[in-house]
Amino acid sequence: MSATESGALPDTVQSYLDEVPAWRDGTPATAGSMTSMQRRIWLLASAGKFLEGMIVFMVGVALPLIIDDFGLGSAQSGVVTAAPLLGIMIGASALGGLSDRWGRRQLFLAEMVLFTAFLVGVTFSTGFPMLVVCLVGMGMALGCDYPTAHTMISETMPTSIRGRGVLAAFGFQAVGALAGTLVGVIILGNRDELSDWRWMFGVVVVPSVLVIVGRLFIVQSPHWLLGTGRVDEAERELKRLLTRRPQYPSTVSLALRDESASGPDSADGSPSNIGSLFRRPWRRSTILASIPWFLQDLGTYGIGIFTPTIIAATIGTAAADDATVSSVVADDLHGAEGAVLIDAFLLIGIALAILLVNRFGRIRLQVFGFLGCAVGLVTAAASTLLDGTLQVVLVFVGFMLFNLMTNLGPNSMTYLLAGEVFPTSLRGTGAGLAASVAKVGAVLTAFLFPVLLDAWGTAIIVLLLAGTSALGAFVTWTFRVETTGLSLEDVDRMHDAPSPTGGMSTPRPTPAGIS
């Protein structure tokens, strides 16, 4: 027995997504709650995060070889590491918001085509200028994927598993980071040439092409279609999304209601554009989604990209004056091997986040994670005061704790919140803006880290990043908006009108609301 069979037809997209068949006694038949199309969308979104993690963190492994291959100075090496992050920053805001106008599916496909084209360009780069241009282009595609992949998952999933689904997909960034480092280790361990970095990027071309093919055959977001008034198309795509054996529901009937267009237009008569994000009541969401993510990326990319370099500098075995190709490859290999062990804790962190997100909520995990990151970085910084075995232990313990806590907290929660605290009409634009602001921090870190590492030393840089983590916890708690347990339509209603205090109005219903 179900709502459909009893005559109470759902009339919104989310009510269909959340509806579960039931046995005659009313027991929910939850087995197989995800359809094959929902699983396909989730897998293809996860693949995008996997490729992002693989590429961005692979740059850290490939960097020493690129520096020697092209004869780069410290400033140029900073440009190389910052280039894909600069592209992500540009792409998240310039391209990510286009999904609100042109549709989720179109951008979901176009971004991967763009990524693959520039990836091939990176692999066959003939010099420093071409390499930087292609890295920026590749980053733009990845930046577009930040809001688009999130919205594709969240707008096609039941409320009960939306948070876990988004986090599980985001977790593939950590899998990609580990895979990218492992690819570097395998290639460096079997070859002994400066051109080995080209093979690292080249092996990613094949999976990226497969992702393009897969994204050709998915549905458009029914939420987006209904929000634009295209009811017939929304019904058709929703039925494709919910195709299962046996078929349930047998018919789909949607009603175009005022809530489906909820957003800036309905609240204050202004058009749905980026300027609306900086006015009440959405300004609070913008601050929460953007500033903690910016502070988190300072640490994540600074530590993540340069983990092999930091380890090699701290416990490297090659002589300082040994500049042969073999010594460069050997030092890079030692750093990469150490990074594999440390990066594995990213996987543990995201696994814990998936398990705990619905129990403890987004905000608490983000605050707790930020504080844990600070403790880990202070521990790593303390290692510079020691030598020998204890120094090595503190370096690894500090970075392991940092990676564990960042994926348990801010690295995963900032991504999740950015796609949940904005209404449907602004979801792509808001999440794209947040990702773009975040990548300002990533670009600054990637560009300045090599220079400041030489000028100030490891301890000072790591302690500064510990301070930004503590600040992230403070900002998160000050501007907290809890979305745990809310459907996307509940989230839309959070933005119906400004509250009397100037913040966001209380969601209806209010299982969590503003903490």
XYZ file of C-alpha atoms in Angstrom:
515
model
C 0.000 0.000 0.000
C 1.271 3.492 -0.766
C 0.227 7.077 -0.992
C -0.398 6.625 -4.677
C -2.581 3.549 -4.205
C -4.628 5.243 -1.483
C -5.417 8.132 -3.789
C -3.223 10.733 -2.108
C -1.000 11.607 -5.065
C 2.149 13.592 -4.307
C 2.283 16.773 -6.337
C 5.848 17.970 -5.853
C 9.119 16.524 -7.106
C 10.516 15.948 -3.626
C 7.389 14.201 -2.379
C 7.793 11.666 -5.185
C 11.500 11.247 -4.449
C 10.812 10.774 -0.725
C 7.836 8.443 -1.122
C 8.573 4.825 -0.202
C 6.408 1.792 -1.078
C 4.906 0.035 1.958
C 3.620 -3.429 2.831
C -0.052 -3.938 3.655
C 0.603 -3.418 7.367
C 2.232 -0.054 6.683
C 5.854 -1.208 7.089
C 8.074 0.779 4.674
C 9.599 -1.387 1.943
C 12.889 0.511 1.891
C 14.898 -2.060 -0.058
C 16.023 -0.683 -3.395
C 15.127 2.892 -2.477
C 17.522 4.170 -5.142
C 16.661 3.507 -8.771
C 19.232 2.616 -11.418
C 19.115 6.181 -12.784
C 19.704 7.663 -9.328
C 22.683 5.338 -8.852
C 24.024 6.278 -12.300
C 23.842 9.997 -11.524
C 25.533 9.444 -8.180
C 28.334 7.388 -9.736
C 28.963 9.945 -12.491
C 29.024 12.789 -9.978
C 31.398 10.755 -7.805
C 33.628 10.180 -10.824
C 33.960 13.930 -11.304
C 35.103 14.393 -7.703
C 37.498 11.458 -8.113
C 39.119 13.066 -11.157
C 39.358 16.412 -9.377
C 41.130 14.924 -6.369
C 43.388 12.873 -8.599
C 44.483 15.808 -10.742
C 44.856 18.501 -8.079
C 46.860 16.348 -5.706
C 48.839 14.746 -8.532
C 50.250 18.200 -9.265
C 52.056 18.012 -5.921
C 53.700 14.727 -6.910
C 54.540 15.873 -10.431
C 55.779 19.337 -9.424
C 59.459 18.476 -8.717
C 59.727 16.800 -12.126
C 57.965 19.665 -13.918
C 60.314 22.167 -12.246
C 63.395 20.350 -13.490
C 61.921 19.476 -16.900
C 61.050 23.099 -17.714
C 63.726 24.736 -15.521
C 61.219 26.683 -13.399
C 61.980 29.047 -10.520
C 60.054 29.229 -7.249
C 57.607 31.828 -8.569
C 56.899 29.777 -11.695
C 56.420 26.612 -9.651
C 53.896 28.534 -7.568
C 52.064 29.467 -10.766
C 51.926 25.796 -11.797
C 50.364 24.688 -8.507
C 48.004 27.670 -8.424
C 46.883 27.359 -12.065
C 44.281 24.578 -11.676
C 42.979 26.195 -8.487
C 42.698 29.556 -10.254
C 40.711 27.775 -12.945
C 38.432 26.215 -10.317
C 37.890 29.651 -8.789
C 36.913 31.128 -12.157
C 34.876 28.151 -13.308
C 32.847 27.822 -10.102
C 31.447 31.343 -10.384
C 31.580 31.974 -14.137
C 30.285 28.568 -15.249
C 28.657 26.960 -12.209
C 25.802 29.448 -12.092
C 24.902 28.660 -15.702
C 23.147 25.504 -14.500
C 20.458 27.752 -12.982
C 19.826 29.210 -16.430
C 20.585 26.415 -18.918
C 19.927 23.297 -16.861
C 21.887 20.921 -14.649
C 22.372 18.158 -17.210
C 23.819 20.436 -19.916
C 26.533 21.773 -17.632
C 27.144 18.337 -16.113
C 28.131 17.090 -19.581
C 29.867 20.194 -20.956
C 32.223 20.535 -17.996
C 33.617 17.021 -18.497
C 34.189 17.606 -22.222
C 36.083 20.791 -21.337
C 38.091 18.951 -18.661
C 39.169 16.176 -21.040
C 40.230 18.577 -23.789
C 42.509 20.564 -21.485
C 43.793 17.380 -19.809
C 45.111 16.225 -23.174
C 46.694 19.660 -23.575
C 48.482 19.326 -20.210
C 49.837 15.897 -21.160
C 51.378 17.209 -24.380
C 52.428 20.654 -23.144
C 55.457 21.977 -25.010
C 56.435 24.578 -22.431
C 55.530 26.559 -19.338
C 52.931 28.902 -20.979
C 50.968 26.061 -22.588
C 51.073 24.053 -19.370
C 49.652 26.927 -17.317
C 46.891 27.706 -19.823
C 45.788 24.075 -19.939
C 45.909 23.716 -16.155
C 43.711 26.810 -15.791
C 41.277 25.461 -18.407
C 41.144 22.103 -16.700
C 40.492 23.833 -13.389
C 37.619 25.842 -14.885
C 35.885 22.593 -15.800
C 36.437 21.211 -12.304
C 35.131 24.460 -10.808
C 31.926 24.114 -12.790
C 31.576 20.598 -11.402
C 31.519 21.811 -7.778
C 27.963 23.205 -7.803
C 26.657 21.128 -10.716
C 27.573 17.695 -9.337
C 26.144 18.645 -5.946
C 22.845 19.824 -7.376
C 22.530 16.805 -9.666
C 22.775 14.527 -6.637
C 20.740 16.563 -4.159
C 17.923 17.262 -6.629
C 17.503 13.596 -7.564
C 17.829 11.950 -4.128
C 15.361 11.283 -1.290
C 15.750 13.646 1.664
C 16.692 10.786 3.987
C 19.866 9.957 2.068
C 20.672 13.300 0.419
C 23.362 14.308 2.884
C 25.027 10.908 2.912
C 24.787 10.682 -0.878
C 26.461 14.041 -1.433
C 29.179 13.277 1.121
C 29.818 9.817 -0.289
C 30.276 11.324 -3.744
C 32.489 14.059 -2.330
C 34.513 11.351 -0.602
C 35.733 10.242 -3.991
C 37.854 13.395 -4.017
C 39.882 11.731 -1.261
C 39.915 8.460 -3.201
C 41.162 10.417 -6.206
C 43.833 12.149 -4.131
C 45.067 8.776 -2.917
C 44.853 7.302 -6.417
C 46.758 10.245 -7.909
C 49.527 9.830 -5.360
C 49.635 6.062 -5.966
C 49.839 6.584 -9.720
C 52.795 8.880 -9.095
C 54.472 6.251 -6.893
C 53.957 3.502 -9.472
C 55.270 5.594 -12.359
C 58.214 6.969 -10.388
C 59.050 3.481 -9.125
C 59.198 1.989 -12.614
C 60.733 4.839 -14.598
C 63.582 7.285 -14.102
C 62.917 10.238 -16.396
C 61.850 13.849 -15.887
C 59.048 13.318 -18.414
C 57.344 10.872 -16.049
C 54.910 13.630 -15.015
C 53.296 13.456 -18.490
C 52.363 9.821 -17.904
C 50.758 10.773 -14.598
C 48.292 13.085 -16.335
C 47.951 10.939 -19.453
C 46.498 7.938 -17.614
C 43.532 10.087 -16.504
C 42.334 10.682 -20.080
C 40.688 7.264 -20.461
C 38.425 7.450 -17.368
C 37.466 11.032 -18.197
C 36.247 9.940 -21.650
C 34.192 7.170 -20.050
C 32.560 9.724 -17.735
C 31.605 11.862 -20.756
C 29.858 8.885 -22.353
C 28.004 8.103 -19.131
C 26.765 11.661 -18.679
C 25.165 11.590 -22.121
C 22.456 9.259 -20.836
C 21.097 10.830 -17.648
C 17.927 12.798 -16.929
C 17.500 16.510 -16.433
C 16.806 17.663 -12.868
C 13.005 17.547 -12.342
C 13.377 20.166 -9.589
C 14.960 22.581 -12.058
C 12.396 21.858 -14.782
C 9.460 22.420 -12.430
C 11.089 25.578 -11.104
C 11.211 26.957 -14.651
C 7.536 26.109 -15.256
C 8.163 23.153 -17.610
C 5.725 20.805 -15.898
C 5.315 18.236 -18.686
C 9.080 17.817 -19.060
C 9.488 17.606 -15.299
C 6.920 14.789 -15.128
C 8.597 12.928 -17.978
C 12.109 13.223 -16.538
C 10.912 12.370 -13.023
C 9.296 9.188 -14.311
C 12.570 8.249 -16.060
C 14.438 8.973 -12.831
C 12.087 6.704 -10.849
C 12.051 3.819 -13.346
C 12.316 0.541 -11.452
C 11.071 -3.048 -11.541
C 8.311 -3.356 -10.550
C 7.440 0.181 -11.558
C 6.555 2.535 -8.723
C 4.875 4.988 -9.016
C 2.984 4.039 -12.163
C 1.992 7.647 -12.906
C 3.558 11.017 -12.122
C 1.445 14.142 -11.746
C 3.117 17.383 -10.669
C 1.484 20.646 -9.671
C 3.171 23.972 -10.354
C 2.958 25.707 -7.008
C 4.266 29.034 -5.733
C 6.901 27.271 -3.656
C 8.536 25.818 -6.749
C 9.565 29.269 -7.775
C 10.583 30.311 -4.298
C 13.630 32.500 -4.247
C 14.574 36.110 -4.757
C 11.699 36.761 -7.138
C 9.103 35.741 -4.608
C 10.683 37.485 -1.665
C 11.490 40.958 -2.820
C 10.686 41.160 -6.498
C 14.313 41.293 -7.566
C 15.650 39.006 -10.299
C 17.458 35.780 -9.455
C 21.074 36.898 -9.794
C 24.330 36.882 -7.881
C 23.530 40.227 -6.243
C 20.618 38.609 -4.416
C 23.099 36.490 -2.479
C 24.430 39.559 -0.684
C 21.030 40.854 0.455
C 18.859 39.683 3.307
C 17.814 36.967 3.961
C 20.337 35.092 1.796
C 23.418 36.991 2.989
C 23.689 34.735 6.038
C 23.733 31.661 3.811
C 26.366 33.251 1.597
C 28.654 33.988 4.548
C 28.222 30.488 5.987
C 28.818 28.812 2.637
C 31.775 30.953 1.537
C 33.998 32.145 4.399
C 34.539 28.834 6.260
C 35.171 27.131 2.906
C 37.774 29.817 2.074
C 39.501 29.268 5.419
C 39.324 25.509 5.056
C 40.881 25.558 1.575
C 43.847 27.524 2.868
C 44.797 24.493 4.924
C 43.526 21.652 2.752
C 45.325 22.699 -0.412
C 48.374 24.088 1.332
C 48.933 20.876 3.258
C 47.427 18.481 0.706
C 49.294 19.584 -2.400
C 52.611 20.041 -0.665
C 52.552 17.009 1.635
C 55.143 15.159 -0.519
C 57.330 18.277 -0.607
C 57.079 18.856 3.164
C 57.864 15.230 3.940
C 60.796 15.193 1.535
C 62.122 18.425 3.076
C 61.726 17.077 6.610
C 62.902 13.489 6.242
C 64.290 13.425 2.691
C 67.261 11.165 2.091
C 68.938 12.735 -0.925
C 71.851 15.025 -0.359
C 71.043 18.693 -0.605
C 73.604 19.253 -3.347
C 72.598 16.194 -5.370
C 70.690 17.553 -8.353
C 70.854 14.559 -10.714
C 67.701 13.257 -12.390
C 67.876 10.079 -10.294
C 68.083 12.021 -7.027
C 65.181 14.289 -7.975
C 63.027 11.266 -8.832
C 64.163 9.427 -5.672
C 63.297 12.342 -3.367
C 59.955 12.790 -5.120
C 59.258 9.073 -4.699
C 60.036 9.148 -0.952
C 57.760 12.138 -0.449
C 54.973 10.536 -2.492
C 55.203 7.261 -0.542
C 54.835 9.142 2.743
C 51.922 11.131 1.313
C 50.074 7.891 0.432
C 49.970 6.892 4.110
C 48.851 10.356 5.203
C 46.250 10.732 2.435
C 44.653 7.434 3.471
C 43.275 9.269 6.517
C 41.179 11.415 4.164
C 39.204 8.263 3.411
C 38.708 7.482 7.090
C 37.526 11.039 7.721
C 34.941 11.036 4.940
C 33.676 7.604 6.036
C 33.083 8.955 9.537
C 31.363 12.039 8.091
C 28.940 9.863 6.114
C 28.099 7.847 9.235
C 27.701 10.813 11.573
C 26.252 13.641 9.448
C 22.584 12.901 10.146
C 23.207 12.130 13.800
C 25.233 15.204 14.764
C 24.311 17.624 11.965
C 26.354 19.638 9.488
C 27.249 22.534 11.768
C 28.552 20.546 14.733
C 30.736 18.337 12.543
C 32.160 21.379 10.748
C 33.054 23.153 13.995
C 34.517 19.997 15.554
C 36.493 19.270 12.399
C 37.969 22.767 12.220
C 39.168 22.521 15.825
C 40.669 19.082 15.175
C 42.513 20.432 12.125
C 44.053 23.155 14.276
C 45.293 20.591 16.803
C 46.800 18.449 14.042
C 48.641 21.377 12.478
C 50.028 22.547 15.814
C 51.309 18.991 16.361
C 52.982 18.969 12.941
C 54.545 22.383 13.573
C 55.986 21.135 16.872
C 57.966 18.512 14.963
C 60.278 21.202 13.594
C 61.660 21.706 17.122
C 62.860 18.094 17.251
C 64.902 15.663 15.215
C 65.237 11.964 14.671
C 62.422 9.467 15.156
C 60.259 11.736 17.301
C 60.284 14.395 14.597
C 59.104 11.897 11.986
C 56.382 10.615 14.320
C 55.019 14.109 15.043
C 55.036 15.055 11.336
C 53.002 12.006 10.417
C 50.680 12.152 13.448
C 49.972 15.841 12.873
C 49.214 15.469 9.173
C 47.198 12.291 9.725
C 45.053 14.034 12.330
C 44.641 17.026 10.029
C 43.491 14.859 7.105
C 41.146 12.851 9.335
C 39.499 15.920 10.854
C 39.316 17.966 7.666
C 37.285 15.313 5.861
C 35.205 14.544 8.945
C 34.433 18.246 9.236
C 35.100 21.297 7.081
C 36.272 19.760 3.804
C 33.087 17.713 3.465
C 30.596 19.889 5.357
C 31.435 23.132 3.545
C 30.741 21.379 0.235
C 27.502 19.888 1.541
C 26.200 23.113 3.098
C 26.988 25.216 0.019
C 24.507 23.184 -2.006
C 21.809 23.129 0.680
C 21.461 26.635 2.131
C 20.323 28.328 -1.113
C 16.899 28.120 -2.825
C 16.457 26.150 -6.064
C 16.484 29.284 -8.231
C 19.878 30.286 -6.793
C 21.357 26.908 -5.870
C 23.863 26.682 -8.718
C 24.814 30.353 -8.461
C 25.165 30.300 -4.673
C 27.134 27.059 -4.535
C 29.302 28.277 -7.414
C 30.046 31.556 -5.656
C 30.951 29.733 -2.440
C 33.296 27.387 -4.305
C 34.847 30.337 -6.122
C 35.503 32.238 -2.892
C 36.960 29.054 -1.401
C 39.351 28.647 -4.279
C 40.668 32.176 -3.727
C 42.142 30.702 -0.562
C 43.393 27.657 -2.431
C 45.049 29.798 -5.124
C 46.697 32.066 -2.572
C 48.043 29.072 -0.690
C 49.248 27.217 -3.775
C 50.976 30.282 -5.219
C 52.518 31.620 -2.014
C 53.293 28.342 -0.248
C 56.539 27.515 -2.143
C 57.823 31.072 -1.662
C 56.820 31.397 2.004
C 58.070 27.890 2.755
C 61.545 29.015 1.684
C 61.302 32.411 3.389
C 59.584 31.581 6.702
C 60.037 27.848 7.148
C 57.568 25.019 7.707
C 56.690 25.771 11.340
C 55.420 29.324 10.844
C 53.347 28.429 7.775
C 51.725 25.447 9.464
C 50.939 27.469 12.609
C 49.293 30.181 10.507
C 47.101 27.526 8.901
C 46.201 26.263 12.376
C 44.972 29.777 13.162
C 42.785 29.899 10.051
C 41.222 26.578 11.105
C 40.316 27.991 14.516
C 38.819 31.054 12.811
C 36.776 28.750 10.567
C 35.185 27.142 13.623
C 34.233 30.572 14.982
C 32.653 31.799 11.723
C 30.724 28.547 11.262
C 29.147 28.751 14.698
C 28.403 32.482 14.414
C 26.542 32.190 11.091
C 25.200 28.660 11.516
C 22.205 27.460 9.480
C 21.380 23.779 10.041
C 19.808 21.936 7.095
C 19.930 18.391 8.478
C 16.542 16.708 8.017
C 15.111 19.385 5.696
C 13.890 18.520 2.200
C 14.887 20.830 -0.647
C 11.365 22.214 -0.645
C 11.726 22.975 3.086
C 14.992 24.719 2.213
C 13.186 26.755 -0.446
C 10.668 27.884 2.165
C 13.507 29.083 4.392
C 13.919 31.822 1.811
C 10.306 32.904 1.462
C 10.780 36.152 3.371
C 13.261 37.989 5.575
C 12.895 37.383 9.292
C 12.150 40.325 11.617
C 15.695 40.108 13.014
C 17.311 40.413 9.610
C 18.377 36.792 9.402
C 16.677 33.960 7.582
C 13.095 33.075 8.264
C 12.477 29.858 10.157
C 11.899 26.873 7.830
C 8.461 25.245 7.781
C 8.515 22.517 9.053
C 11.444 23.053 11.406
C 13.249 19.810 12.312
C 16.480 21.737 12.707
C 16.183 25.269 11.367
C 18.756 27.821 12.321
C 20.760 26.477 15.233
